[in-house]
Tab-separated table of C-alpha atoms in Angstrom:
chain	number	residue	atom	x	y	z
A	20	UNK	CA	9.496	2.942	56.588
A	21	UNK	CA	6.210	4.797	56.735
A	22	UNK	CA	3.350	3.493	54.560
A	23	UNK	CA	3.105	6.805	52.725
A	24	UNK	CA	6.818	6.792	51.934
A	25	UNK	CA	6.593	3.194	50.772
A	26	UNK	CA	3.695	4.063	48.443
A	27	UNK	CA	5.637	6.987	46.996
A	28	UNK	CA	8.669	4.787	46.372
A	29	UNK	CA	6.536	2.105	44.757
A	30	UNK	CA	4.883	4.704	42.524
A	31	UNK	CA	8.275	6.164	41.600
A	32	UNK	CA	9.683	2.746	40.719
A	33	UNK	CA	6.633	1.872	38.621
A	34	UNK	CA	6.803	5.206	36.815
A	35	UNK	CA	10.543	5.397	36.187
A	36	UNK	CA	10.778	1.840	34.806
A	37	UNK	CA	8.373	2.290	31.852
A	38	UNK	CA	9.500	5.881	31.338
A	39	UNK	CA	13.160	4.837	31.171
A	40	UNK	CA	12.324	2.010	28.777
A	41	UNK	CA	10.188	4.285	26.573
A	42	UNK	CA	12.875	6.955	26.480
A	43	UNK	CA	15.671	4.498	25.655
A	44	UNK	CA	13.852	2.429	23.047
A	45	UNK	CA	11.643	5.063	21.386
A	46	UNK	CA	12.408	8.654	22.282
A	47	UNK	CA	16.207	8.591	21.937
A	48	UNK	CA	16.221	6.896	18.473
A	49	UNK	CA	13.538	9.297	17.225
A	50	UNK	CA	15.506	12.317	18.475
A	51	UNK	CA	18.639	10.959	16.794
A	52	UNK	CA	16.743	10.500	13.527
A	53	UNK	CA	15.364	14.037	13.788
A	54	UNK	CA	18.841	15.461	14.433
A	55	UNK	CA	20.435	13.567	11.539
A	56	UNK	CA	17.714	14.815	9.186
A	57	UNK	CA	19.293	18.285	9.482
A	58	UNK	CA	22.825	17.035	8.764
A	59	UNK	CA	24.704	17.788	5.572
A	60	UNK	CA	25.922	14.918	3.428
A	61	UNK	CA	29.569	15.079	2.386
A	62	UNK	CA	30.205	11.598	1.071
A	63	UNK	CA	31.216	9.353	2.711
A	64	UNK	CA	30.545	11.369	5.868
A	65	UNK	CA	27.559	13.155	7.374
A	66	UNK	CA	28.444	16.520	8.827
A	67	UNK	CA	26.400	17.840	11.783
A	68	UNK	CA	24.524	20.919	10.660
A	69	UNK	CA	21.203	22.694	11.051
A	70	UNK	CA	19.714	23.238	7.619
A	71	UNK	CA	16.500	22.240	5.857
A	72	UNK	CA	18.077	21.145	2.592
A	73	UNK	CA	16.963	17.534	2.998
A	74	UNK	CA	13.333	18.541	3.479
A	75	UNK	CA	13.587	20.974	0.556
A	76	UNK	CA	14.813	18.069	-1.573
A	77	UNK	CA	11.759	16.020	-0.603
A	78	UNK	CA	9.488	18.883	-1.659
A	79	UNK	CA	11.348	19.850	-4.824
A	80	UNK	CA	11.850	16.331	-6.208
A	81	UNK	CA	8.505	15.016	-7.476
A	82	UNK	CA	9.576	11.377	-7.273
A	83	UNK	CA	9.380	11.432	-3.472
A	84	UNK	CA	5.890	12.915	-3.587
A	85	UNK	CA	4.842	10.231	-6.077
A	86	UNK	CA	6.177	7.449	-3.867
A	87	UNK	CA	4.471	8.968	-0.831
A	88	UNK	CA	1.105	9.146	-2.609
A	89	UNK	CA	1.536	5.562	-3.789
A	90	UNK	CA	2.297	4.456	-0.234
A	91	UNK	CA	-0.775	6.234	1.120
A	92	UNK	CA	-2.984	4.746	-1.593
A	93	UNK	CA	-1.736	1.194	-1.054
A	94	UNK	CA	-2.022	1.500	2.735
A	95	UNK	CA	-5.612	2.753	2.367
A	96	UNK	CA	-6.475	-0.055	-0.060
A	97	UNK	CA	-5.017	-2.641	2.308
A	98	UNK	CA	-6.956	-1.174	5.241
A	99	UNK	CA	-10.261	-1.210	3.333
A	100	UNK	CA	-9.630	-4.756	2.081
A	101	UNK	CA	-8.811	-6.075	5.539
A	102	UNK	CA	-11.916	-4.376	6.929
A	103	UNK	CA	-14.138	-6.018	4.299
A	104	UNK	CA	-12.618	-9.392	5.182
A	105	UNK	CA	-12.464	-8.964	8.935
A	106	UNK	CA	-15.784	-7.401	9.917
A	107	UNK	CA	-18.029	-10.215	8.613
A	108	UNK	CA	-15.730	-12.776	10.244
A	109	UNK	CA	-15.666	-10.942	13.574
A	110	UNK	CA	-19.459	-10.442	13.441
A	111	UNK	CA	-19.970	-14.130	12.727
A	112	UNK	CA	-17.750	-15.127	15.652
A	113	UNK	CA	-19.360	-12.669	18.067
A	114	UNK	CA	-23.037	-13.201	17.252
A	115	UNK	CA	-23.554	-16.385	15.255
A	116	UNK	CA	-21.242	-18.990	16.794
A	117	UNK	CA	-22.895	-20.392	19.914
A	118	UNK	CA	-20.231	-22.884	20.953
A	119	UNK	CA	-17.395	-21.321	22.932
A	120	UNK	CA	-15.033	-24.074	21.825
A	121	UNK	CA	-15.841	-23.541	18.141
A	122	UNK	CA	-15.570	-19.762	18.574
A	123	UNK	CA	-12.122	-20.124	20.142
A	124	UNK	CA	-11.028	-22.486	17.370
A	125	UNK	CA	-12.157	-20.138	14.595
A	126	UNK	CA	-10.676	-17.092	16.309
A	127	UNK	CA	-7.352	-18.884	16.725
A	128	UNK	CA	-7.441	-19.932	13.079
A	129	UNK	CA	-7.958	-16.275	12.096
A	130	UNK	CA	-4.936	-15.026	14.029
A	131	UNK	CA	-2.653	-18.025	13.551
A	132	UNK	CA	-0.806	-16.310	10.641
A	133	UNK	CA	0.780	-14.065	13.285
A	134	UNK	CA	2.691	-17.105	14.509
A	135	UNK	CA	4.243	-17.692	11.087
A	136	UNK	CA	7.249	-15.839	9.715
A	137	UNK	CA	6.417	-12.694	7.738
A	138	UNK	CA	8.691	-13.771	4.879
A	139	UNK	CA	7.052	-17.180	4.699
A	140	UNK	CA	3.583	-15.604	4.424
A	141	UNK	CA	4.756	-13.231	1.700
A	142	UNK	CA	6.486	-16.013	-0.219
A	143	UNK	CA	3.299	-18.073	0.015
A	144	UNK	CA	1.401	-15.474	-1.993
A	145	UNK	CA	4.296	-15.152	-4.410
A	146	UNK	CA	3.933	-18.886	-5.015
A	147	UNK	CA	0.162	-18.617	-5.423
A	148	UNK	CA	0.239	-15.652	-7.821
A	149	UNK	CA	3.332	-16.645	-9.825
A	150	UNK	CA	3.264	-17.770	-13.453
A	151	UNK	CA	3.638	-21.372	-12.311
A	152	UNK	CA	1.630	-20.898	-9.154
A	153	UNK	CA	-1.606	-22.355	-7.879
A	154	UNK	CA	-3.833	-19.650	-9.374
A	155	UNK	CA	-2.463	-20.003	-12.909
A	156	UNK	CA	-2.570	-23.789	-12.686
A	157	UNK	CA	-6.215	-23.693	-11.582
A	158	UNK	CA	-7.254	-21.268	-14.333
A	159	UNK	CA	-5.519	-23.417	-16.937
A	160	UNK	CA	-7.132	-26.555	-15.545
A	161	UNK	CA	-10.669	-25.146	-15.852
A	162	UNK	CA	-9.891	-23.755	-19.300
A	163	UNK	CA	-10.111	-20.003	-18.673
A	164	UNK	CA	-6.542	-19.413	-19.892
A	165	UNK	CA	-4.412	-21.508	-22.213
A	166	UNK	CA	-0.995	-20.492	-20.897
A	167	UNK	CA	0.364	-19.032	-17.645
A	168	UNK	CA	-0.351	-15.334	-17.141
A	169	UNK	CA	1.971	-12.805	-15.535
A	170	UNK	CA	-0.714	-10.243	-14.638
A	171	UNK	CA	-1.244	-11.597	-11.118
A	172	UNK	CA	2.239	-10.866	-9.815
A	173	UNK	CA	4.613	-7.890	-9.638
A	174	UNK	CA	1.997	-5.157	-9.456
A	175	UNK	CA	0.214	-3.095	-6.829
A	176	UNK	CA	-2.764	-5.453	-6.781
A	177	UNK	CA	-0.497	-8.305	-5.708
A	178	UNK	CA	0.893	-6.059	-2.960
A	179	UNK	CA	-2.586	-5.239	-1.656
A	180	UNK	CA	-3.612	-8.903	-1.624
A	181	UNK	CA	-0.406	-10.007	0.104
A	182	UNK	CA	-0.441	-7.293	2.768
A	183	UNK	CA	-4.190	-7.724	3.351
A	184	UNK	CA	-3.581	-11.392	4.115
A	185	UNK	CA	-0.656	-10.577	6.400
A	186	UNK	CA	-2.355	-7.769	8.340
A	187	UNK	CA	-5.913	-9.129	8.558
A	188	UNK	CA	-5.386	-10.457	12.125
A	189	UNK	CA	-4.620	-6.895	13.249
A	190	UNK	CA	-8.074	-5.892	12.018
A	191	UNK	CA	-9.945	-8.964	13.265
A	192	UNK	CA	-8.763	-8.752	16.871
A	193	UNK	CA	-9.920	-5.214	17.786
A	194	UNK	CA	-13.207	-5.523	15.862
A	195	UNK	CA	-14.022	-8.819	17.545
A	196	UNK	CA	-13.153	-7.349	20.949
A	197	UNK	CA	-15.549	-4.446	20.336
A	198	UNK	CA	-18.368	-6.647	19.067
A	199	UNK	CA	-18.000	-9.043	21.969
A	200	UNK	CA	-18.479	-6.206	24.480
A	201	UNK	CA	-21.784	-5.030	22.985
A	202	UNK	CA	-24.567	-5.831	25.466
A	203	UNK	CA	-26.858	-8.414	23.927
A	204	UNK	CA	-29.761	-6.753	25.705
A	205	UNK	CA	-29.511	-3.815	23.295
A	206	UNK	CA	-29.817	-6.152	20.320
A	207	UNK	CA	-32.779	-7.947	21.885
A	208	UNK	CA	-34.478	-4.648	22.748
A	209	UNK	CA	-34.138	-3.470	19.168
A	210	UNK	CA	-35.697	-6.696	17.913
A	211	UNK	CA	-38.529	-6.479	20.436
A	212	UNK	CA	-39.311	-2.964	19.218
A	213	UNK	CA	-39.689	-4.295	15.686
A	214	UNK	CA	-36.541	-2.877	14.137
A	215	UNK	CA	-35.295	-4.776	11.067
A	216	UNK	CA	-31.934	-6.513	11.296
A	217	UNK	CA	-30.197	-3.988	9.086
A	218	UNK	CA	-31.549	-1.105	11.149
A	219	UNK	CA	-30.320	-2.766	14.327
A	220	UNK	CA	-26.913	-3.243	12.761
A	221	UNK	CA	-26.762	0.319	11.422
A	222	UNK	CA	-27.893	2.083	14.577
A	223	UNK	CA	-26.536	-0.155	17.340
A	224	UNK	CA	-23.968	-2.742	16.292
A	225	UNK	CA	-21.895	-0.687	13.874
A	226	UNK	CA	-21.641	2.496	16.015
A	227	UNK	CA	-20.706	0.501	19.128
A	228	UNK	CA	-18.043	-1.416	17.189
A	229	UNK	CA	-16.430	1.704	15.713
A	230	UNK	CA	-13.639	1.858	18.357
A	231	UNK	CA	-12.490	-1.567	17.179
A	232	UNK	CA	-12.807	-0.547	13.532
A	233	UNK	CA	-10.742	2.599	14.121
A	234	UNK	CA	-8.124	0.625	16.030
A	235	UNK	CA	-7.957	-1.937	13.227
A	236	UNK	CA	-7.612	0.767	10.581
A	237	UNK	CA	-4.850	2.417	12.597
A	238	UNK	CA	-2.944	-0.856	12.948
A	239	UNK	CA	-3.257	-1.945	9.324
A	240	UNK	CA	-2.638	1.504	7.847
A	241	UNK	CA	0.456	2.115	9.965
A	242	UNK	CA	1.883	-1.340	9.263
A	243	UNK	CA	1.087	-1.170	5.543
A	244	UNK	CA	2.600	2.241	4.876
A	245	UNK	CA	5.802	1.133	6.593
A	246	UNK	CA	6.080	-2.192	4.764
A	247	UNK	CA	9.145	-2.670	2.590
A	248	UNK	CA	9.269	-6.460	2.110
A	249	UNK	CA	6.061	-7.021	0.121
A	250	UNK	CA	6.998	-4.413	-2.537
A	251	UNK	CA	10.273	-6.268	-3.082
A	252	UNK	CA	8.752	-9.741	-3.261
A	253	UNK	CA	5.492	-9.160	-5.151
A	254	UNK	CA	5.433	-5.477	-6.113
A	255	UNK	CA	7.765	-5.206	-9.059
A	256	UNK	CA	10.040	-2.326	-10.103
A	257	UNK	CA	7.327	0.375	-10.139
A	258	UNK	CA	5.722	-0.389	-6.798
A	259	UNK	CA	8.278	0.932	-4.339
A	260	UNK	CA	6.858	2.456	-1.184
A	261	UNK	CA	8.257	5.117	1.095
A	262	UNK	CA	9.876	2.521	3.368
A	263	UNK	CA	11.824	1.114	0.407
A	264	UNK	CA	13.165	4.586	-0.377
A	265	UNK	CA	14.205	5.019	3.260
A	266	UNK	CA	16.017	1.669	3.200
A	267	UNK	CA	17.772	2.643	-0.032
A	268	UNK	CA	18.946	5.966	1.387
A	269	UNK	CA	20.356	4.295	4.487
A	270	UNK	CA	21.832	1.412	2.498
A	271	UNK	CA	23.066	1.765	-1.062
A	272	UNK	CA	22.926	5.555	-1.313
A	273	UNK	CA	24.519	6.066	2.123
A	274	UNK	CA	22.538	9.290	2.441
A	275	UNK	CA	21.510	9.097	6.058
A	276	UNK	CA	20.346	12.726	6.354
A	277	UNK	CA	17.861	12.361	3.498
A	278	UNK	CA	16.771	8.940	4.769
A	279	UNK	CA	16.223	10.430	8.224
A	280	UNK	CA	14.135	13.234	6.737
A	281	UNK	CA	11.981	10.643	4.967
A	282	UNK	CA	11.691	8.731	8.229
A	283	UNK	CA	10.550	11.873	10.043
A	284	UNK	CA	7.893	12.514	7.378
A	285	UNK	CA	6.672	8.921	7.678
A	286	UNK	CA	6.598	9.201	11.464
A	287	UNK	CA	4.550	12.426	11.280
A	288	UNK	CA	2.037	10.748	8.951
A	289	UNK	CA	1.605	7.757	11.259
A	290	UNK	CA	1.263	10.003	14.311
A	291	UNK	CA	-1.327	12.047	12.419
A	292	UNK	CA	-3.322	8.897	11.661
A	293	UNK	CA	-3.170	7.823	15.309
A	294	UNK	CA	-4.231	11.278	16.499
A	295	UNK	CA	-7.121	11.437	14.033
A	296	UNK	CA	-8.253	7.952	15.046
A	297	UNK	CA	-8.170	8.901	18.722
A	298	UNK	CA	-10.200	12.065	18.108
A	299	UNK	CA	-12.781	10.198	16.042
A	300	UNK	CA	-13.136	7.614	18.783
A	301	UNK	CA	-13.675	10.325	21.396
A	302	UNK	CA	-16.263	12.047	19.219
A	303	UNK	CA	-18.034	8.725	18.773
A	304	UNK	CA	-18.098	8.118	22.509
A	305	UNK	CA	-19.566	11.575	23.122
A	306	UNK	CA	-22.261	11.047	20.500
A	307	UNK	CA	-23.132	7.620	21.852
A	308	UNK	CA	-23.195	8.968	25.373
């Protein structure tokens, strides 16, 4: 076999493998969901059709719009919270910790929650925030409250805290990777020129770390808006998110067409966030260049 033919075959095999996997695992299910979103529901069956009644229902019924806004708000709050927790930690690891062994230990400790079951992490915060949990016991012990309080659990604040804890590693990792790649010579040059620390951070460190920040926001926002376990465990009856409504439509309501339409809307939102993040990163690279 000629070398050129062998290279073409190798390229074809490398291309068709990932493409076949991507099409089977991602593209085909998405196309099926899109097709079912146009079906007509005739309980207990779903009749193939091409109509926009399911999308009209999403627009006409205000409860779906309310749930969608709530999901967007909670996902944004989780993303901001994880950023506020993650950036100082990543900055400390990248610039302040001199020992490589200590840096590796602290970085591993920051991402170790990823090795624990999602349900276990969520139940941990349910135990902490519950009426008989650690937080209430501590507040009673120091005398701030005289009896257990129920304000810490089954609300949107509890959801934000729980999801922020669960998704913080997805914010820490890309920010730390960006900070670690910043040439230390730029920081030293800024100091030699007499720039204050905050000015150096504002004009050098923060702009160069923005790709990691955008990646972290994309991860946490996409994961948060699609979460349906935390609202059940710590959210309460008035904290359902769009993913919970999708699960209900596919489960108890047996309304797959409407659930598919909700899934398509959620997919479009996530793709929009990813696209916007990619464009912002490209604009940042052009400005820095």
